[in-house]
Structures are given as C-alpha cells and as structure tokens.
C-alpha cells in the first residue's frame, strides 16, 4: 500500500492571524504535501476572536493557495496529531528569543510521542517583528493594521468595536 502523504501540522492561537503566519504557511506548502493549520482552543486566555472565526479567517486568507486544511483542537497536540495522521510539527522562529521556549516544547512533544518531529521555519525578515500580541495592541489603540494582517482579518477588525 502506498504511504500516506507526509502531513505537517502548524499549531497556534492565530488570534488574529497575521502576515508572519501567512508567510510560514506558504513556505510549508512548498515543502509538505499536506499542511494542517490547527487553532488551539485555549481555555485560560480571553481571546479577541472566537475559535470558529479564527478558523474561518485562516481558511479565507489561504484560499488562494489551495490544499491547506484548517481546523481547531483542544488537549494535547501529540494526541491530535495521531488522530489526524501528522507527525511533523511546524513552528515559526522569529528570533533567538523564540528559541528557548520552542526548544523545550519540541523536546517535550517528542517525549510524549517519539515520532513527533518539530520543523522550524523562519519568515521573511520583514515579518520577524510581527506577533498577534503586537497586532492586537496596535488595533486596540486605533492604529492602522492593514499592512500587518491578511485582507479578511483586516475586514473583521475594522468592524469590531474597540475595547473601552
Ligand atoms: P503569535 O506568536 O503571533 O501570537 P501564535 O501563538 O498563533 O502567534 O503562533 C503560532 C506559530 O506561529 C508559532 O510557531 C509562532 O512562533 C509562529 N509565528 C508567530 N508570528 C510569527 C512571525 N512573525 N513569523 C514567523 N512565525 C511566526
């Protein structure tokens, strides 16, 4: 029987998705036959956007690329990977400051499931300073985020009332 295509999973909060995430997904799509973007349902944080909206925005932002699967998950990433047939975890590496945390998580995931391999991708330099937190802060202060997020995300942020 032929091997199933190598699937890579890109987990994150994506609250909201920004152009750094888009850059990583494009790079992953060039390498892996199957890319799954997985939005983490994190119960401890108060999100800006509901998980279903984040999934929808990623789907619409990546529609032009074709073949990107977008879903949400809760619980352990390695359990979700085994259910979805993926053994590669994709993570973006913006700067050395990302390294320590990412290295720890990569080793822990492999301890939890020996077949889990983490692959780090670096974005174009112009996106290295971008994070969802920075996007949210600028948006909450009424700044222009149009050059930082994909069009569908900008449209949603534009109509969302600013927090008081
Ligand atoms: P953020 O760090 O922006 O809040 P997430 O928690 O959703 O975003 O991160 C999901 C993944 O995307 C992580 O691996 C993170 O390192 C990566 N990532 C986030 N921002 C960027 C960026 N500007 N360039 C490359 N990768 C990024």
Coordinates of C-alpha atoms and ligand atoms in Angstrom, one line a residue:
X1 CA 0.0 0.0 0.0
X2 CA 1.4 3.5 -0.8
X3 CA 2.5 5.6 2.1
X4 CA 0.0 8.4 3.0
X5 CA 1.4 11.9 2.2
X6 CA 3.7 13.4 4.8
X7 CA 1.4 15.8 6.8
X8 CA 2.7 18.8 8.8
X9 CA 0.6 20.5 11.5
X10 CA 1.0 24.2 12.2
X11 CA -0.5 24.8 15.7
X12 CA -1.1 28.2 17.3
X13 CA -3.6 30.7 18.7
X14 CA -3.8 32.8 15.5
X15 CA -5.7 35.4 17.5
X16 CA -5.6 37.0 15.0
X17 CA -3.7 35.6 12.0
X18 CA -1.1 38.0 10.6
X19 CA 1.2 38.1 7.7
X20 CA 4.0 36.3 9.6
X21 CA 1.7 33.3 9.9
X22 CA 0.8 33.5 6.2
X23 CA 4.5 33.6 5.2
X24 CA 5.1 30.4 7.3
X25 CA 2.1 28.6 5.8
X26 CA 3.3 29.4 2.2
X27 CA 6.8 28.1 2.9
X28 CA 5.3 24.9 4.5
X29 CA 3.0 24.4 1.5
X30 CA 6.1 24.5 -0.8
X31 CA 7.7 21.6 1.2
X32 CA 5.0 19.4 2.6
X33 CA 2.3 17.6 0.5
X34 CA -0.3 18.1 3.3
X35 CA -0.4 21.1 5.7
X36 CA -2.9 21.4 8.5
X37 CA -3.3 24.7 10.4
X38 CA -4.7 23.9 13.8
X39 CA -6.1 26.6 16.0
X40 CA -5.7 25.8 19.7
X41 CA -8.8 26.2 21.9
X42 CA -7.1 27.6 24.9
X43 CA -9.4 27.9 27.8
X44 CA -7.2 30.0 30.1
X45 CA -7.0 33.1 27.8
X46 CA -9.7 35.6 26.9
X47 CA -9.4 35.7 23.1
X48 CA -10.0 38.6 20.8
X49 CA -11.8 36.4 18.3
X50 CA -13.8 33.1 18.8
X51 CA -12.0 30.0 17.6
X52 CA -14.6 29.4 14.8
X53 CA -13.9 33.0 13.5
X54 CA -10.2 32.4 13.6
X55 CA -10.6 29.1 11.6
X56 CA -12.8 30.9 9.0
X57 CA -10.4 33.8 8.6
X58 CA -7.4 31.4 8.1
X59 CA -9.4 29.5 5.5
X60 CA -10.4 32.6 3.6
X61 CA -6.9 34.1 3.9
X62 CA -5.2 31.0 2.5
X63 CA -7.9 30.1 -0.1
X64 CA -5.7 31.2 -3.0
X65 CA -3.0 28.6 -2.1
X66 CA -5.3 25.5 -2.2
X67 CA -5.0 22.4 -0.2
X68 CA -4.4 23.9 3.2
X69 CA -6.6 22.2 5.8
X70 CA -7.7 24.4 8.7
X71 CA -9.2 23.0 11.9
X72 CA -9.3 23.6 15.7
X73 CA -8.2 21.3 18.5
X74 CA -8.0 21.1 22.3
X75 CA -5.9 18.9 24.5
X76 CA -2.5 17.5 23.8
X77 CA -1.1 18.4 20.3
X78 CA 0.5 14.9 20.0
X79 CA -2.9 13.3 20.5
X80 CA -4.4 15.5 17.9
X81 CA -1.5 14.7 15.5
X82 CA -2.1 11.0 15.8
X83 CA -5.8 11.4 15.1
X84 CA -5.0 13.5 12.0
X85 CA -2.2 11.4 10.7
X86 CA 0.5 14.1 11.0
X87 CA 4.0 13.6 12.5
X88 CA 5.6 16.9 11.8
X89 CA 5.0 20.0 13.9
X90 CA 5.7 23.3 12.2
X91 CA 6.7 26.3 14.2
X92 CA 7.9 29.7 13.2
X93 CA 11.2 31.0 14.5
X94 CA 11.3 34.8 14.5
X95 CA 14.3 35.5 16.7
X96 CA 16.6 33.9 19.3
X97 CA 14.1 35.0 21.9
X98 CA 11.7 32.3 20.5
X99 CA 14.3 29.6 20.7
X100 CA 14.3 28.6 24.4
X101 CA 10.6 28.1 24.7
X102 CA 10.3 26.4 21.3
X103 CA 13.2 24.0 22.0
X104 CA 11.6 23.0 25.4
X105 CA 8.2 22.3 23.8
X106 CA 9.8 20.4 20.8
X107 CA 11.6 18.1 23.2
X108 CA 8.5 17.6 25.4
X109 CA 6.3 16.8 22.4
X110 CA 8.9 14.1 21.3
X111 CA 9.0 12.7 24.8
X112 CA 5.2 12.4 24.7
X113 CA 5.2 10.8 21.3
X114 CA 8.6 9.6 19.9
X115 CA 7.5 10.1 16.3
X116 CA 6.8 13.8 16.6
X117 CA 9.4 15.9 14.8
X118 CA 9.4 19.7 15.0
X119 CA 10.5 21.7 12.0
X120 CA 11.3 25.4 12.4
X121 CA 10.7 27.8 9.6
X122 CA 12.0 31.4 9.5
X123 CA 9.8 34.1 7.9
X124 CA 10.9 36.8 5.6
X125 CA 12.8 39.4 7.6
X126 CA 10.0 41.9 7.2
X127 CA 7.8 39.8 9.3
X128 CA 10.2 38.9 12.2
X129 CA 8.8 41.6 14.4
X130 CA 5.2 40.6 14.0
X131 CA 3.1 38.8 16.6
X132 CA -0.6 38.6 17.3
X133 CA 0.0 40.4 20.5
X134 CA 1.6 43.4 18.7
X135 CA -1.2 43.4 16.1
X136 CA -3.8 43.4 18.9
X137 CA -2.1 46.2 20.8
X138 CA -1.9 48.4 17.7
X139 CA -5.5 47.7 16.8
X140 CA -6.8 48.4 20.4
X141 CA -5.1 51.8 20.3
X142 CA -6.7 52.6 17.0
X143 CA -3.6 52.1 14.8
X144 CA -3.6 51.0 11.2
X145 CA -3.0 47.2 10.9
X146 CA -3.9 46.9 7.3
X147 CA -0.3 46.1 6.3
X148 CA 0.1 43.5 9.1
X149 CA -2.8 41.1 8.6
X150 CA -4.4 39.5 5.6
X151 CA -7.4 41.3 4.0
X152 CA -10.2 39.1 5.6
X153 CA -8.7 39.7 9.1
X154 CA -8.5 43.4 8.4
X155 CA -12.2 43.5 7.4
X156 CA -13.2 41.8 10.7
X157 CA -11.0 44.0 12.8
X158 CA -12.3 47.1 11.1
X159 CA -15.9 46.3 12.1
X160 CA -15.2 45.0 15.6
X161 CA -15.8 47.6 18.3
X162 CA -12.6 48.8 20.0
X163 CA -12.4 47.8 23.7
X164 CA -13.1 50.8 26.1
Ligands
LIG1 P1 1.8 34.8 17.9 O1 3.2 34.3 18.4 O2 1.9 35.8 16.8 O3 0.9 35.2 19.0 P2 0.8 32.1 17.6 O4 0.9 31.8 19.1 O5 -0.5 31.9 17.0 O6 1.1 33.6 17.2 O7 2.0 31.3 16.9 C1 1.8 30.2 16.1 C2 3.2 29.9 15.5 O8 3.5 31.0 14.5 C3 4.3 29.9 16.4 O9 5.2 28.9 16.0 C4 5.0 31.2 16.3 O10 6.4 31.2 16.5 C5 4.7 31.5 14.8 N1 4.8 32.9 14.5 C6 4.1 33.9 15.0 N2 4.5 35.1 14.5 C7 5.4 34.8 13.5 C8 6.1 35.6 12.6 N3 6.0 36.9 12.6 N4 6.9 35.0 11.8 C9 7.1 33.6 11.8 N5 6.4 32.8 12.6 C10 5.6 33.4 13.5

